[in-house]
């Protein structure tokens, strides 16, 4: 994701961009936690896919307990898209059971409620304006903040 998102940060204030290594599904949230511990004077922005977030959602609880300044943006497309891509890369033709396992919409996940349950405020949106408002609010919030962006 860093390779695709780095050009969009041109013109932004100075910052560091860290990328999760290949095969590290779910590593983003714990790594953001570590980055915030390592640089307590800087806000960490974590771009996180919904499927991989499910592997390490408990990171939000740690962020709340430690009052870490992290904005977590969950890019929620309701499927394990990275795994669907990997199946395609190896030429697999998954059947209905395998495809059903890649669906995160049965039942629908609600990251806003999960975050609230772990002490992290935030919100959910499906618009650019809604995202801009939530992101601005996150930058004014001391401690962690979670945004579920429906894509």
CSV table of C-alpha atoms in Angstrom, one decimal:
chain,number,residue,atom,x,y,z
A,1,UNK,CA,0.0,0.0,0.0
A,2,UNK,CA,2.9,2.4,0.7
A,3,UNK,CA,4.1,2.3,-2.9
A,4,UNK,CA,0.6,3.3,-4.1
A,5,UNK,CA,-0.1,5.9,-1.3
A,6,UNK,CA,3.4,7.5,-1.2
A,7,UNK,CA,2.8,9.8,-4.3
A,8,UNK,CA,-0.4,11.1,-2.7
A,9,UNK,CA,1.7,12.5,0.2
A,10,UNK,CA,3.7,14.8,-2.1
A,11,UNK,CA,3.4,18.3,-0.6
A,12,UNK,CA,2.5,17.1,2.8
A,13,UNK,CA,4.5,18.2,5.9
A,14,UNK,CA,7.6,16.1,6.5
A,15,UNK,CA,6.7,12.6,7.6
A,16,UNK,CA,8.0,9.0,7.6
A,17,UNK,CA,6.1,6.2,5.8
A,18,UNK,CA,6.5,2.6,7.0
A,19,UNK,CA,5.2,-0.3,5.0
A,20,UNK,CA,4.2,-3.8,6.2
A,21,UNK,CA,6.4,-6.5,4.6
A,22,UNK,CA,4.8,-9.0,2.2
A,23,UNK,CA,2.9,-11.8,4.0
A,24,UNK,CA,2.5,-9.8,7.2
A,25,UNK,CA,-1.3,-9.8,7.1
A,26,UNK,CA,-2.5,-8.1,10.2
A,27,UNK,CA,0.8,-6.5,11.1
A,28,UNK,CA,-0.2,-2.9,10.5
A,29,UNK,CA,-2.1,-2.2,13.7
A,30,UNK,CA,0.6,-3.6,16.1
A,31,UNK,CA,3.3,-1.8,14.1
A,32,UNK,CA,1.4,1.5,14.4
A,33,UNK,CA,1.3,0.8,18.2
A,34,UNK,CA,5.0,0.4,18.2
A,35,UNK,CA,5.6,3.5,16.1
A,36,UNK,CA,3.6,5.5,18.5
A,37,UNK,CA,5.5,4.2,21.5
A,38,UNK,CA,8.8,4.9,19.7
A,39,UNK,CA,7.8,8.5,18.7
A,40,UNK,CA,5.4,9.8,21.4
A,41,UNK,CA,5.6,13.4,20.1
A,42,UNK,CA,4.2,12.5,16.7
A,43,UNK,CA,0.8,11.3,15.6
A,44,UNK,CA,0.8,8.0,13.8
A,45,UNK,CA,-1.6,7.5,10.8
A,46,UNK,CA,-2.4,3.8,10.2
A,47,UNK,CA,-4.1,2.8,6.9
A,48,UNK,CA,-5.5,-0.7,7.5
A,49,UNK,CA,-7.6,-3.0,5.5
A,50,UNK,CA,-10.7,-4.5,7.2
A,51,UNK,CA,-9.7,-8.1,6.6
A,52,UNK,CA,-6.2,-7.8,8.0
A,53,UNK,CA,-7.6,-5.6,10.9
A,54,UNK,CA,-9.5,-8.6,12.1
A,55,UNK,CA,-6.3,-10.5,12.8
A,56,UNK,CA,-5.1,-7.8,15.4
A,57,UNK,CA,-8.1,-5.7,16.3
A,58,UNK,CA,-7.0,-6.0,20.0
A,59,UNK,CA,-4.3,-3.4,19.1
A,60,UNK,CA,-7.0,-0.8,19.6
A,61,UNK,CA,-7.3,-1.8,23.2
A,62,UNK,CA,-3.6,-1.4,23.8
A,63,UNK,CA,-3.7,2.0,22.1
A,64,UNK,CA,-6.5,3.1,24.4
A,65,UNK,CA,-4.8,1.8,27.5
A,66,UNK,CA,-1.5,3.5,26.6
A,67,UNK,CA,-3.2,6.7,25.3
A,68,UNK,CA,-1.3,6.5,22.1
A,69,UNK,CA,-1.8,9.2,19.5
A,70,UNK,CA,-2.8,7.0,16.5
A,71,UNK,CA,-5.4,7.5,13.9
A,72,UNK,CA,-6.4,4.2,12.4
A,73,UNK,CA,-8.2,4.3,9.1
A,74,UNK,CA,-10.0,1.0,8.4
A,75,UNK,CA,-10.5,0.7,4.6
A,76,UNK,CA,-13.6,-1.4,4.7
A,77,UNK,CA,-14.5,-3.2,1.5
A,78,UNK,CA,-16.1,-6.2,3.3
A,79,UNK,CA,-13.8,-8.9,1.8
A,80,UNK,CA,-10.4,-10.4,2.1
A,81,UNK,CA,-9.3,-8.7,-1.1
A,82,UNK,CA,-5.6,-9.4,-0.6
A,83,UNK,CA,-6.4,-13.2,-0.3
A,84,UNK,CA,-8.6,-13.1,-3.4
A,85,UNK,CA,-5.7,-11.5,-5.3
A,86,UNK,CA,-3.4,-14.2,-4.0
A,87,UNK,CA,-5.7,-17.0,-5.2
A,88,UNK,CA,-5.8,-15.3,-8.6
A,89,UNK,CA,-2.0,-15.0,-8.7
A,90,UNK,CA,-1.6,-18.8,-8.4
A,91,UNK,CA,-4.3,-19.5,-10.9
A,92,UNK,CA,-6.8,-20.9,-8.4
A,93,UNK,CA,-10.4,-21.2,-9.3
A,94,UNK,CA,-12.1,-21.1,-5.9
A,95,UNK,CA,-15.5,-22.5,-5.4
A,96,UNK,CA,-18.5,-21.0,-3.5
A,97,UNK,CA,-17.2,-22.3,-0.1
A,98,UNK,CA,-13.8,-20.7,-0.5
A,99,UNK,CA,-15.3,-17.5,-1.8
A,100,UNK,CA,-17.8,-17.4,1.1
A,101,UNK,CA,-14.8,-17.5,3.5
A,102,UNK,CA,-13.4,-14.3,1.9
A,103,UNK,CA,-16.7,-12.4,2.5
A,104,UNK,CA,-16.6,-10.1,5.6
A,105,UNK,CA,-20.3,-9.1,5.1
A,106,UNK,CA,-22.0,-12.1,6.8
A,107,UNK,CA,-22.5,-10.8,9.4
A,108,UNK,CA,-21.4,-7.2,8.7
A,109,UNK,CA,-18.5,-6.1,10.8
A,110,UNK,CA,-18.9,-2.8,12.6
A,111,UNK,CA,-15.4,-1.4,13.4
A,112,UNK,CA,-16.9,1.7,15.0
A,113,UNK,CA,-18.6,-0.4,17.7
A,114,UNK,CA,-15.6,-2.7,18.1
A,115,UNK,CA,-13.3,0.4,18.6
A,116,UNK,CA,-15.8,1.9,21.1
A,117,UNK,CA,-15.9,-1.3,23.0
A,118,UNK,CA,-12.1,-1.1,23.5
A,119,UNK,CA,-12.2,2.6,24.5
A,120,UNK,CA,-11.3,4.2,21.1
A,121,UNK,CA,-13.6,6.9,19.8
A,122,UNK,CA,-14.2,7.3,16.1
A,123,UNK,CA,-16.7,7.1,13.3
A,124,UNK,CA,-17.8,5.6,10.1
A,125,UNK,CA,-18.3,7.2,6.7
A,126,UNK,CA,-18.7,6.4,3.1
A,127,UNK,CA,-18.0,9.9,1.7
A,128,UNK,CA,-14.9,12.0,1.1
A,129,UNK,CA,-16.4,14.9,3.1
A,130,UNK,CA,-17.3,12.6,6.0
A,131,UNK,CA,-13.7,11.2,5.9
A,132,UNK,CA,-12.2,14.7,5.9
A,133,UNK,CA,-14.3,15.7,8.9
A,134,UNK,CA,-13.5,12.6,10.9
A,135,UNK,CA,-9.8,12.8,10.0
A,136,UNK,CA,-9.7,16.5,11.1
A,137,UNK,CA,-11.3,15.4,14.4
A,138,UNK,CA,-8.8,12.7,14.9
A,139,UNK,CA,-5.9,15.1,14.6
A,140,UNK,CA,-7.5,17.2,17.4
A,141,UNK,CA,-8.0,14.2,19.6
A,142,UNK,CA,-5.5,13.2,22.2
A,143,UNK,CA,-5.1,9.4,22.1
A,144,UNK,CA,-6.3,6.9,19.6
A,145,UNK,CA,-9.1,7.5,17.1
A,146,UNK,CA,-10.5,5.0,14.5
A,147,UNK,CA,-12.2,5.9,11.2
A,148,UNK,CA,-14.0,3.2,9.3
A,149,UNK,CA,-14.1,4.3,5.7
A,150,UNK,CA,-16.5,2.3,3.6
A,151,UNK,CA,-15.0,1.7,0.1
